[in-house]
XYZ file of C-alpha atoms in Angstrom:
705
model
C -0.051 0.110 0.021
C 1.433 3.389 -0.719
C 1.428 6.050 1.773
C -1.427 8.659 1.552
C -0.429 12.508 1.728
C 0.229 13.676 5.381
C -2.177 16.309 4.751
C -5.664 15.965 6.737
C -8.742 14.781 4.634
C -9.723 18.865 5.181
C -9.212 21.560 7.074
C -11.388 22.438 10.186
C -13.143 25.921 9.915
C -13.618 28.212 13.035
C -17.119 26.580 13.158
C -15.358 23.377 13.903
C -16.548 21.996 10.564
C -14.648 21.369 7.485
C -14.344 24.434 5.358
C -15.747 24.093 2.055
C -17.407 25.952 -1.012
C -21.081 24.444 -1.136
C -20.951 25.726 -5.114
C -17.872 23.506 -5.489
C -17.924 19.949 -6.393
C -15.429 17.383 -5.107
C -14.815 14.100 -5.459
C -15.629 11.351 -2.521
C -12.418 10.963 -0.627
C -11.019 7.676 -0.021
C -11.171 6.100 3.277
C -7.355 6.090 3.401
C -7.340 10.112 3.581
C -5.889 10.893 0.244
C -7.090 13.952 -1.061
C -8.528 13.667 -4.983
C -7.028 16.496 -7.370
C -9.251 19.375 -7.394
C -10.730 21.145 -10.307
C -8.458 24.361 -11.047
C -10.884 27.252 -10.482
C -9.994 30.874 -11.068
C -12.216 32.510 -8.337
C -10.406 33.734 -5.473
C -12.351 32.270 -2.636
C -10.835 28.518 -3.825
C -7.050 30.272 -3.980
C -7.622 31.510 -0.662
C -8.933 27.992 0.787
C -5.592 26.418 -0.880
C -3.466 28.920 0.925
C -5.149 27.914 3.963
C -4.941 24.305 3.442
C -1.291 24.783 2.815
C -0.931 26.634 6.024
C -2.718 23.929 8.045
C -0.511 21.049 6.330
C 2.476 22.941 7.328
C 1.270 23.050 10.807
C 0.149 19.888 11.104
C 3.182 17.606 9.438
C 5.701 19.847 11.757
C 3.485 19.671 15.187
C 5.229 18.055 18.097
C 2.052 16.260 19.262
C 0.618 13.072 17.502
C -2.690 13.500 15.233
C -4.761 11.030 14.202
C -8.722 11.105 12.635
C -10.879 8.045 12.512
C -14.087 7.538 11.531
C -17.383 6.686 13.274
C -16.294 2.790 12.926
C -12.945 3.467 14.756
C -10.930 3.095 11.235
C -8.065 5.506 10.635
C -8.218 7.784 8.117
C -5.108 10.276 8.612
C -2.078 10.445 10.906
C 0.627 13.299 10.688
C 4.113 12.470 10.919
C 4.548 13.081 14.707
C 1.780 10.110 15.448
C 3.604 7.825 12.887
C 7.043 8.280 14.965
C 5.371 7.862 18.224
C 3.809 4.547 17.163
C 6.721 3.498 14.859
C 4.713 2.583 11.922
C 4.230 4.052 8.292
C 1.080 5.575 7.365
C 0.579 2.707 4.781
C 0.625 0.138 7.716
C -2.293 2.288 9.348
C -4.578 4.185 7.373
C -7.855 1.808 6.948
C -6.881 -0.224 10.025
C -8.833 -0.160 13.343
C -7.595 2.394 15.871
C -7.441 -0.234 18.348
C -4.465 -1.532 16.729
C -2.389 1.403 18.564
C -3.986 0.570 22.134
C -2.870 -2.493 24.387
C -5.687 -5.277 24.228
C -7.081 -4.565 27.671
C -8.527 -1.027 26.582
C -10.247 -2.425 23.192
C -13.797 -3.072 24.904
C -13.684 0.175 27.071
C -12.889 2.071 23.824
C -15.331 0.281 21.671
C -18.278 0.904 24.415
C -17.363 4.644 24.862
C -17.248 5.279 20.887
C -20.774 3.625 20.540
C -22.267 5.087 23.601
C -21.245 8.806 22.212
C -22.747 7.841 18.781
C -26.048 6.606 20.478
C -26.679 8.937 23.183
C -24.206 11.979 22.757
C -23.064 11.423 26.214
C -19.341 12.603 26.624
C -17.142 10.311 28.623
C -14.045 10.434 26.260
C -15.099 12.716 23.325
C -14.567 16.159 23.909
C -12.163 15.527 27.420
C -8.663 15.242 27.736
C -7.356 12.178 29.751
C -3.953 10.068 30.441
C -4.009 6.489 28.219
C -1.514 4.076 27.097
C -0.584 3.719 23.449
C 1.199 0.508 21.978
C 3.805 0.790 19.750
C 4.621 -1.335 16.489
C 7.210 -3.504 18.605
C 4.839 -4.238 21.234
C 5.949 -1.729 23.750
C 3.513 0.589 25.483
C 4.420 4.321 26.512
C 1.914 6.947 28.261
C 0.151 9.561 26.580
C -2.017 12.564 26.951
C -5.313 12.107 25.058
C -7.796 14.444 23.921
C -10.645 13.557 21.569
C -13.071 15.928 19.455
C -15.637 15.449 16.677
C -15.614 17.406 13.390
C -17.873 17.619 10.563
C -16.464 16.889 7.020
C -18.481 17.578 4.118
C -15.573 16.046 2.121
C -15.757 12.527 4.233
C -18.930 11.986 2.785
C -21.244 12.885 5.596
C -19.655 10.340 7.976
C -18.976 11.433 11.577
C -15.086 11.630 12.041
C -12.873 12.235 14.817
C -9.739 13.933 15.833
C -7.025 12.703 18.294
C -4.373 14.398 19.412
C -2.051 12.589 21.721
C 1.147 13.836 23.531
C 3.980 11.060 24.950
C 4.504 11.803 28.336
C 7.086 9.015 29.115
C 9.724 11.629 30.321
C 7.095 13.209 32.328
C 6.268 10.106 33.920
C 9.985 9.272 34.601
C 10.552 12.730 36.277
C 7.416 12.311 38.451
C 8.556 9.083 39.572
C 12.312 10.228 40.407
C 10.547 13.215 42.200
C 8.462 10.952 44.651
C 11.706 9.113 45.251
C 13.922 11.973 46.041
C 11.110 13.455 48.066
C 10.875 10.154 50.214
C 14.856 10.397 50.579
C 15.014 14.090 51.639
C 11.743 13.158 54.080
C 13.969 10.406 55.753
C 17.006 13.022 55.796
C 14.598 16.186 57.147
C 13.297 13.836 59.969
C 16.616 12.877 61.022
C 17.440 16.266 61.890
C 16.457 18.093 65.147
C 16.268 21.386 63.353
C 12.993 22.587 61.401
C 13.283 21.768 57.504
C 10.484 22.957 55.223
C 10.043 23.723 51.482
C 7.054 25.608 50.032
C 6.010 26.373 46.121
C 5.509 29.874 44.951
C 2.132 30.445 46.226
C 3.482 29.447 49.876
C 2.008 26.164 50.416
C 3.985 23.795 52.183
C 5.240 20.862 49.932
C 7.638 19.514 52.882
C 7.692 19.858 56.587
C 9.709 17.598 58.945
C 8.626 16.495 62.395
C 10.927 18.932 64.086
C 8.815 21.948 62.434
C 5.464 20.250 63.380
C 6.914 20.446 67.211
C 7.965 23.997 67.095
C 4.101 25.062 65.621
C 2.317 22.377 67.732
C 0.855 20.820 64.774
C 1.011 17.448 62.707
C 2.784 17.295 59.478
C -0.471 16.316 57.933
C -2.040 19.607 59.000
C 0.573 21.926 57.670
C 1.164 19.740 54.110
C -0.585 21.677 51.522
C -1.263 25.013 53.619
C 0.562 28.363 53.767
C 1.394 30.303 56.869
C -1.746 31.859 57.575
C -2.732 28.603 58.791
C 0.128 28.274 61.644
C 0.941 31.470 62.475
C -0.957 34.784 63.673
C -1.894 37.372 60.732
C 1.377 39.455 61.364
C 3.484 36.672 61.935
C 2.404 35.109 58.474
C 2.703 38.280 56.870
C 6.647 38.849 57.751
C 7.125 35.099 56.853
C 5.537 35.319 53.623
C 6.968 38.738 52.999
C 10.549 37.294 53.375
C 9.790 34.295 51.426
C 8.769 36.753 48.421
C 12.192 38.579 48.631
C 14.110 35.326 48.733
C 12.423 34.351 45.568
C 12.576 37.697 43.794
C 16.280 38.064 44.521
C 17.752 34.645 44.443
C 19.881 34.784 47.348
C 20.392 32.767 50.517
C 19.065 34.868 53.321
C 19.506 34.140 57.195
C 17.845 36.407 59.685
C 16.063 36.126 62.918
C 12.210 35.662 62.999
C 9.973 36.370 66.446
C 6.625 34.450 65.275
C 3.622 33.506 67.284
C 1.862 30.039 66.832
C -1.144 29.033 69.061
C -0.729 32.102 71.106
C 2.909 31.325 72.083
C 5.740 33.436 70.638
C 9.023 32.138 69.464
C 12.315 33.434 68.201
C 13.888 31.399 65.283
C 17.052 31.983 63.560
C 15.872 31.007 59.997
C 17.999 30.323 56.391
C 15.983 30.276 53.709
C 17.109 29.755 49.903
C 15.505 29.365 46.422
C 14.024 26.111 45.771
C 14.879 25.625 41.944
C 13.930 23.031 39.522
C 16.244 20.752 36.958
C 16.186 24.079 34.645
C 17.455 26.454 37.208
C 13.951 28.253 37.444
C 12.965 29.386 41.103
C 9.920 27.120 41.931
C 9.500 28.038 45.661
C 11.775 28.417 49.089
C 13.622 25.800 51.036
C 14.664 26.369 54.527
C 15.804 25.656 58.059
C 15.196 26.984 61.369
C 16.505 26.898 64.645
C 14.720 28.002 68.086
C 16.897 30.758 69.984
C 14.256 31.744 72.026
C 16.524 30.633 75.396
C 19.348 32.714 73.715
C 17.323 35.591 73.638
C 16.228 35.387 77.167
C 19.952 35.354 78.330
C 20.467 38.536 76.142
C 17.525 39.967 78.659
C 19.320 38.748 81.384
C 22.481 41.091 79.954
C 19.877 44.169 79.534
C 19.109 43.797 83.105
C 22.867 43.940 83.923
C 22.454 47.426 81.924
C 19.599 48.484 83.518
C 21.318 47.809 86.919
C 24.439 49.794 85.649
C 22.067 52.585 84.785
C 20.705 52.413 88.317
C 24.258 52.524 89.813
C 24.830 55.886 87.273
C 21.536 57.423 89.318
C 23.202 56.470 92.381
C 26.356 58.245 91.814
C 24.768 60.941 90.982
C 22.377 61.266 93.979
C 25.708 60.498 96.366
C 27.452 63.570 94.902
C 24.489 65.888 96.295
C 23.929 64.293 99.353
C 26.949 64.938 101.575
C 26.180 65.074 105.073
C 22.379 64.432 104.556
C 22.514 61.399 106.860
C 18.833 60.809 107.185
C 18.152 60.644 103.474
C 21.092 58.151 103.153
C 19.805 56.100 105.634
C 16.777 55.933 104.088
C 18.456 55.185 100.658
C 20.756 52.783 102.260
C 18.224 50.278 103.816
C 15.838 50.545 100.615
C 17.771 49.639 97.473
C 18.350 46.139 96.564
C 21.950 46.153 95.536
C 24.792 45.771 98.347
C 25.824 49.100 99.726
C 28.655 49.661 102.178
C 29.365 52.779 103.895
C 32.734 54.308 105.981
C 33.056 57.485 107.420
C 36.894 57.078 108.396
C 39.613 57.701 105.596
C 41.295 54.220 106.222
C 38.185 52.699 106.171
C 38.399 50.848 109.415
C 34.750 50.521 110.173
C 32.066 49.963 107.550
C 28.574 49.286 107.557
C 26.654 47.494 104.992
C 22.617 47.693 104.241
C 20.628 44.662 104.601
C 21.182 43.472 101.148
C 25.086 43.242 101.230
C 25.003 41.983 104.777
C 22.647 39.220 103.345
C 25.272 38.692 100.229
C 27.870 38.456 103.002
C 26.096 36.240 105.292
C 26.877 38.275 108.147
C 24.595 40.561 110.677
C 23.605 43.752 109.458
C 25.156 45.530 112.447
C 28.307 43.562 112.024
C 31.750 45.445 110.672
C 32.071 44.392 107.223
C 35.625 46.026 106.365
C 38.646 43.842 105.831
C 40.471 46.966 107.251
C 39.062 46.601 110.429
C 41.112 46.252 114.121
C 41.731 42.589 114.560
C 38.547 40.658 116.342
C 36.243 42.796 114.216
C 37.262 42.016 110.951
C 34.905 39.381 109.021
C 36.509 35.667 108.952
C 34.039 33.884 106.796
C 35.685 35.215 103.096
C 38.115 36.562 101.485
C 38.373 38.836 98.185
C 40.010 37.815 94.943
C 40.640 39.324 91.549
C 41.884 37.668 88.624
C 42.647 34.970 90.401
C 44.850 36.725 93.361
C 43.631 37.373 96.735
C 43.531 41.336 97.564
C 45.071 42.895 100.417
C 42.722 45.295 102.276
C 44.300 48.615 101.078
C 43.537 47.289 97.291
C 40.103 46.932 98.115
C 37.637 49.485 96.156
C 36.381 51.458 99.074
C 39.718 51.675 100.577
C 41.273 52.755 97.183
C 38.506 55.230 96.754
C 39.130 56.826 100.406
C 42.841 56.809 100.064
C 43.254 58.363 96.510
C 39.814 60.363 96.778
C 39.063 59.021 93.247
C 36.392 57.058 92.227
C 37.308 53.343 91.570
C 34.252 52.185 88.539
C 33.153 49.309 87.004
C 35.339 46.970 89.007
C 34.692 42.784 89.499
C 35.342 40.988 92.732
C 34.982 37.134 93.371
C 33.876 36.958 96.940
C 35.257 33.207 98.534
C 33.565 31.944 101.312
C 34.781 29.547 104.071
C 32.142 27.120 102.991
C 33.377 26.768 99.294
C 30.952 29.511 97.958
C 31.853 32.062 95.419
C 29.965 35.060 94.534
C 31.322 37.534 91.679
C 30.221 41.215 92.450
C 30.262 44.250 90.134
C 30.774 47.267 91.737
C 31.887 50.989 92.344
C 33.219 52.811 95.030
C 33.404 56.393 95.499
C 35.431 58.831 97.899
C 33.230 60.689 100.580
C 34.702 64.480 101.001
C 34.602 66.741 104.051
C 34.090 70.449 103.946
C 37.788 71.046 103.267
C 37.715 68.878 100.174
C 39.739 66.139 101.649
C 38.596 62.426 101.844
C 36.535 61.437 104.777
C 35.627 57.891 103.885
C 33.746 56.113 100.711
C 30.854 54.667 99.648
C 30.273 51.467 97.638
C 27.580 49.643 95.830
C 28.051 45.821 94.603
C 25.878 43.886 92.730
C 25.738 39.958 92.564
C 26.319 39.108 89.022
C 26.976 35.304 89.732
C 24.069 33.999 87.911
C 24.591 36.777 84.972
C 28.129 35.487 84.487
C 26.659 31.738 84.564
C 24.105 32.977 81.861
C 26.706 34.564 80.001
C 29.190 31.565 79.974
C 25.993 29.326 78.931
C 25.029 31.508 76.341
C 28.723 31.437 75.085
C 28.627 27.821 74.938
C 25.236 27.384 73.557
C 26.204 29.773 70.636
C 29.074 27.727 70.169
C 27.363 24.366 69.955
C 24.726 26.070 67.937
C 27.413 27.485 65.166
C 29.162 23.804 65.308
C 25.845 22.133 64.883
C 24.877 24.063 62.095
C 28.284 23.923 60.641
C 27.829 19.877 60.709
C 24.491 20.125 59.232
C 25.664 22.003 56.267
C 28.820 19.863 55.925
C 26.371 16.541 56.105
C 24.022 18.359 53.767
C 26.559 18.865 51.200
C 28.307 15.863 51.626
C 24.940 13.664 51.011
C 24.085 15.678 48.292
C 27.406 14.964 46.457
C 27.706 11.801 47.327
C 24.108 10.616 46.311
C 24.412 12.553 43.150
C 27.663 10.932 41.690
C 26.283 7.507 41.586
C 23.034 8.762 40.073
C 25.082 10.799 37.772
C 26.798 7.551 36.625
C 23.495 5.837 35.883
C 22.047 8.565 34.197
C 25.181 8.824 31.705
C 25.273 5.154 31.040
C 21.827 4.914 30.343
C 21.611 7.619 28.257
C 24.476 6.254 26.023
C 22.705 2.833 25.936
C 19.676 4.143 25.152
C 21.022 6.743 22.499
C 22.792 3.313 21.057
C 26.002 5.308 20.918
C 27.883 2.050 22.402
C 29.183 -0.976 20.484
C 28.446 -4.651 21.423
C 31.686 -4.810 23.639
C 31.169 -1.435 25.340
C 27.373 -2.533 26.406
C 28.350 -5.012 28.980
C 30.804 -2.509 30.517
C 28.181 0.121 30.377
C 25.943 -2.163 32.209
C 28.664 -3.009 35.066
C 29.310 0.367 35.457
C 25.485 1.080 35.930
C 25.175 -1.814 38.537
C 28.800 -0.105 40.411
C 27.050 2.705 40.693
C 23.560 1.272 41.938
C 25.746 -0.602 44.420
C 27.704 2.330 45.837
C 24.048 4.272 46.226
C 22.885 1.285 48.134
C 25.865 1.277 50.209
C 25.099 4.850 50.919
C 21.534 4.516 51.756
C 22.410 1.445 53.920
C 24.848 3.252 55.957
C 22.062 6.105 56.246
C 19.567 3.341 57.773
C 22.292 2.064 60.028
C 22.970 5.343 61.442
C 19.301 6.174 61.957
C 18.872 3.001 63.705
C 21.640 3.496 65.802
C 20.978 6.974 66.653
C 17.159 5.912 67.967
C 18.472 2.692 69.799
C 16.586 0.487 67.321
C 19.822 -1.613 65.610
C 19.863 -5.187 67.285
C 22.089 -7.996 67.395
C 21.069 -12.010 67.718
C 23.974 -13.538 69.657
C 25.160 -17.172 69.096
C 28.621 -18.647 69.266
C 30.986 -17.398 66.458
C 34.392 -18.375 64.807
C 35.598 -14.950 64.427
C 38.259 -16.147 62.034
C 35.538 -17.441 59.670
C 33.617 -14.057 59.846
C 37.036 -12.051 59.105
C 37.877 -14.438 56.298
C 34.395 -13.755 54.766
C 34.681 -10.080 55.088
C 38.345 -10.413 53.210
C 36.892 -12.555 50.595
C 34.084 -9.826 50.044
C 36.397 -6.676 49.824
C 39.475 -8.805 47.856
C 38.211 -7.680 44.131
C 38.492 -3.954 45.627
C 42.001 -4.645 47.324
C 43.323 -6.263 43.852
C 42.073 -3.398 41.873
C 44.081 -1.155 43.609
C 46.934 -3.214 44.128
C 46.668 -3.571 47.939
C 47.931 -6.953 49.434
C 45.516 -8.384 52.383
C 46.880 -10.908 54.875
C 45.109 -12.809 57.843
C 46.775 -14.140 60.411
C 46.245 -15.282 63.960
C 44.673 -18.107 65.709
C 40.807 -19.410 66.077
C 38.753 -17.220 68.317
C 35.294 -18.512 69.571
C 32.952 -15.139 70.541
C 29.316 -14.866 71.085
C 27.813 -12.301 68.528
C 25.652 -11.507 65.438
C 27.985 -13.014 62.789
C 26.239 -10.496 60.047
C 26.968 -7.387 62.102
C 30.559 -8.489 62.847
C 30.874 -9.093 59.394
C 29.759 -5.705 58.733
C 32.431 -4.427 61.307
C 35.339 -6.028 59.804
C 34.384 -5.159 56.049
C 33.545 -1.878 57.165
C 37.399 -1.621 58.724
C 39.003 -3.123 55.722
C 37.175 -1.020 53.212
C 38.468 1.687 55.151
C 42.007 0.661 55.374
C 41.855 -0.247 51.378
C 40.469 3.490 50.582
C 43.166 4.836 52.486
C 46.201 2.829 51.395
C 48.245 3.592 48.105
C 48.999 0.896 45.200
C 51.622 -1.257 46.386
C 50.297 -1.022 50.347
C 49.304 -3.732 52.433
C 46.446 -4.373 55.084
C 46.786 -6.824 57.691
C 44.101 -8.507 59.984
C 45.425 -9.694 63.113
C 43.748 -12.224 65.371
C 44.860 -12.350 69.189
C 43.675 -13.211 72.759
C 44.040 -10.400 75.410
C 43.156 -12.203 78.723
C 39.387 -12.485 78.679
C 39.346 -10.588 75.124
C 39.311 -11.637 71.453
C 41.605 -8.921 69.803
C 41.364 -7.980 66.069
C 43.728 -5.700 64.538
C 43.247 -4.044 61.072
C 46.601 -2.520 60.484
C 47.586 -0.488 57.241
C 50.602 1.433 55.899
C 48.470 3.773 54.188
C 47.864 7.863 54.589
C 47.525 7.683 58.674
C 45.316 10.115 60.779
C 46.717 13.349 62.240
C 46.492 14.051 65.722
C 44.277 16.837 65.448
C 41.391 14.626 64.046
C 42.149 11.114 65.574
C 40.203 11.824 68.640
C 36.987 12.388 66.272
C 37.346 9.464 63.993
C 34.568 7.756 65.233
C 32.124 10.788 65.384
C 29.143 10.655 63.212
C 29.434 12.603 59.534
C 32.994 13.162 60.409
C 36.036 13.081 57.799
C 39.387 14.693 58.033
C 38.660 15.989 54.357
C 35.687 17.879 54.107
C 36.327 19.901 50.942
C 33.931 19.153 48.092
C 36.915 18.052 46.286
C 38.077 15.831 48.303
C 39.562 12.463 47.024
C 37.756 9.954 49.129
C 33.828 9.697 49.205
C 31.317 8.493 51.862
C 29.099 9.958 54.144
C 31.613 9.753 57.548
C 29.094 7.330 59.191
C 31.090 3.937 58.929
C 33.342 4.082 61.780
C 30.526 5.500 63.766
C 28.576 2.447 62.974
C 31.349 0.355 63.821
C 31.473 1.676 66.998
C 27.789 0.953 67.862
C 27.806 -2.500 66.656
C 30.869 -3.056 68.527
C 29.239 -1.708 72.070
C 26.346 -3.656 71.394
C 28.343 -6.923 71.636
C 29.723 -5.485 74.929
C 33.337 -4.622 73.301
C 35.049 -1.439 72.658
C 37.298 -0.400 69.016
C 39.922 2.300 68.947
C 42.308 3.814 66.684
C 46.003 4.399 66.564
C 48.261 6.519 64.211
C 51.675 7.779 64.542
C 50.701 10.589 62.194
C 50.065 11.383 58.282
C 51.948 9.016 56.260
C 52.483 6.612 58.903
C 49.624 3.896 58.680
C 46.570 3.227 61.082
C 45.649 0.402 63.261
C 42.210 -0.243 64.473
C 41.570 -2.758 67.421
C 38.387 -4.330 68.108
C 37.930 -5.838 71.434
C 35.341 -8.557 72.009
C 34.445 -10.727 74.943
C 35.173 -14.329 74.347
C 32.834 -17.028 74.537
C 31.784 -17.508 78.433
C 33.096 -14.174 79.088
C 30.479 -12.123 77.226
C 27.976 -10.008 78.958
C 24.676 -11.904 79.823
C 22.489 -8.614 79.262
C 19.792 -9.485 76.590
C 19.967 -7.502 73.124
């Protein structure tokens, strides 16, 4: 059968009927969709119609979507090139055939019923509606499509009812949706593993991702939040502030870190939030992604600092008042016993006698009427405390009030440590000013002192908390950067080789190598995901072991057999020496420990190096040493070698991959067996030794696991 023209049988006019001239006579159009030659007519209407038909022919022949015309019996009249390419047929193979040839068998009955129902009743279940369907190619493979069908009226079709179907191959979209769901699941697992709030919003502000930590912050469940925006979580003003900041991030395309004071469920909290543009694969900004840390406690500490500043303001006011009091004893007495800060008063230049107000006497744990001066005569001097500054005990003439009285100058903003005989210590912040007689000579001094012990503790706690938060944020950022890089690397390999295979760019010999690479990349990613799952189980105490008698040498030999191909490929020699030792443990988990240590040693040992596994008995313990002559470990990093997400080389271009989880998992598994593991290295370039100690059979702890 020869191929008919690719021009459709007729061109739909705006009224959805085929454009025609009733005065012109045309030959009956064959079922195959070919157009019979028209009689040349000089009238301008015919010329215009031919021009329209030529334009329509160019449009349908270059359209990316497939177009198919069938009659009321489901017989194909015409297809455009895009439809032929999608199904893998030539037009000669399809024209005049039943359209069910292009759909899987299980759809035939439904197609026939829907078409007959429409022809009989006009009820639109398929006709006039778009939907997803499945296409069947000539080679028997299926593919997903978007399908829309409409009925057109055609004079050229001899009065028959014909239907135009438009199809679009959505295979890539389906694959993208599947990958997006998988990636979203992985992101959810990572997000729920952190104590910081993690969230993703679309451009309209609706939450696409909201982890458990974020849900706890706002007192809602994750299910309540997803699909809603900030107006459903916060009070109107808080929601307005958050949404305005989101818009700035999306408009600028820049990362933004700032504090947000937000009220949810009537409770105001302060958050340190980092927000960044959320982009699609083409780099288009499609929303906002961010993290938040609750820093309300830090702000309360700052309020304590503000209280100190307020106390200093009181001190300044006190100084101003004292300068005007001079000998106004009655007013001084009233103030003396009212203020809640410690005040001492001396009326002799040597400060041999000092009176303290009730607040100061209480701080010093002495009676209000007692002499509080360290310069007092023997027998009157307080014996229950000493004064220190910067780790040195002060002599009486070095104390603030004594200095002010002796020099006639104020001693301001001084800090003292009062150390009591019972071991207590109080930190004081104080001022001392001289008192002058009518001749302008010092006649004594007055001092005011604040107990800043709690404030100092709060400052120290704030400093430590800030350092911890900064370290946690750094570790989180390092981890996110590492896991993104490590997960993307094998995915990139799979995608690259898959595309080359699909494009037919590889020869027969290269195809197997490509498949091997894809399998290797998949195995690498599986190991990464397994490490994440093991770390999560260890973190939540859900990793268990099944203990039974185990021959440790067999476990070590199995682990060596498993990593031997990697060692050979790198040119590293593996050896095992030592006695048979019986332990009580989980052979699978113990093999995981040995495999991790061996893989780690091979990774950091150069070609031509060696890795040795040594078994020995140490009293009631079985000792396994993994010794290599590789890169070694720096003294600075050695104490952190078993920490989670920790690697000596954290730069994005580091030589060795991994998430920094393997050794932390090793330590957890060994601990579950009642054992211990430690690392030793003389330094960089001097190799590393990992030593695992496990209780021998009969010596193992009896606690259940």
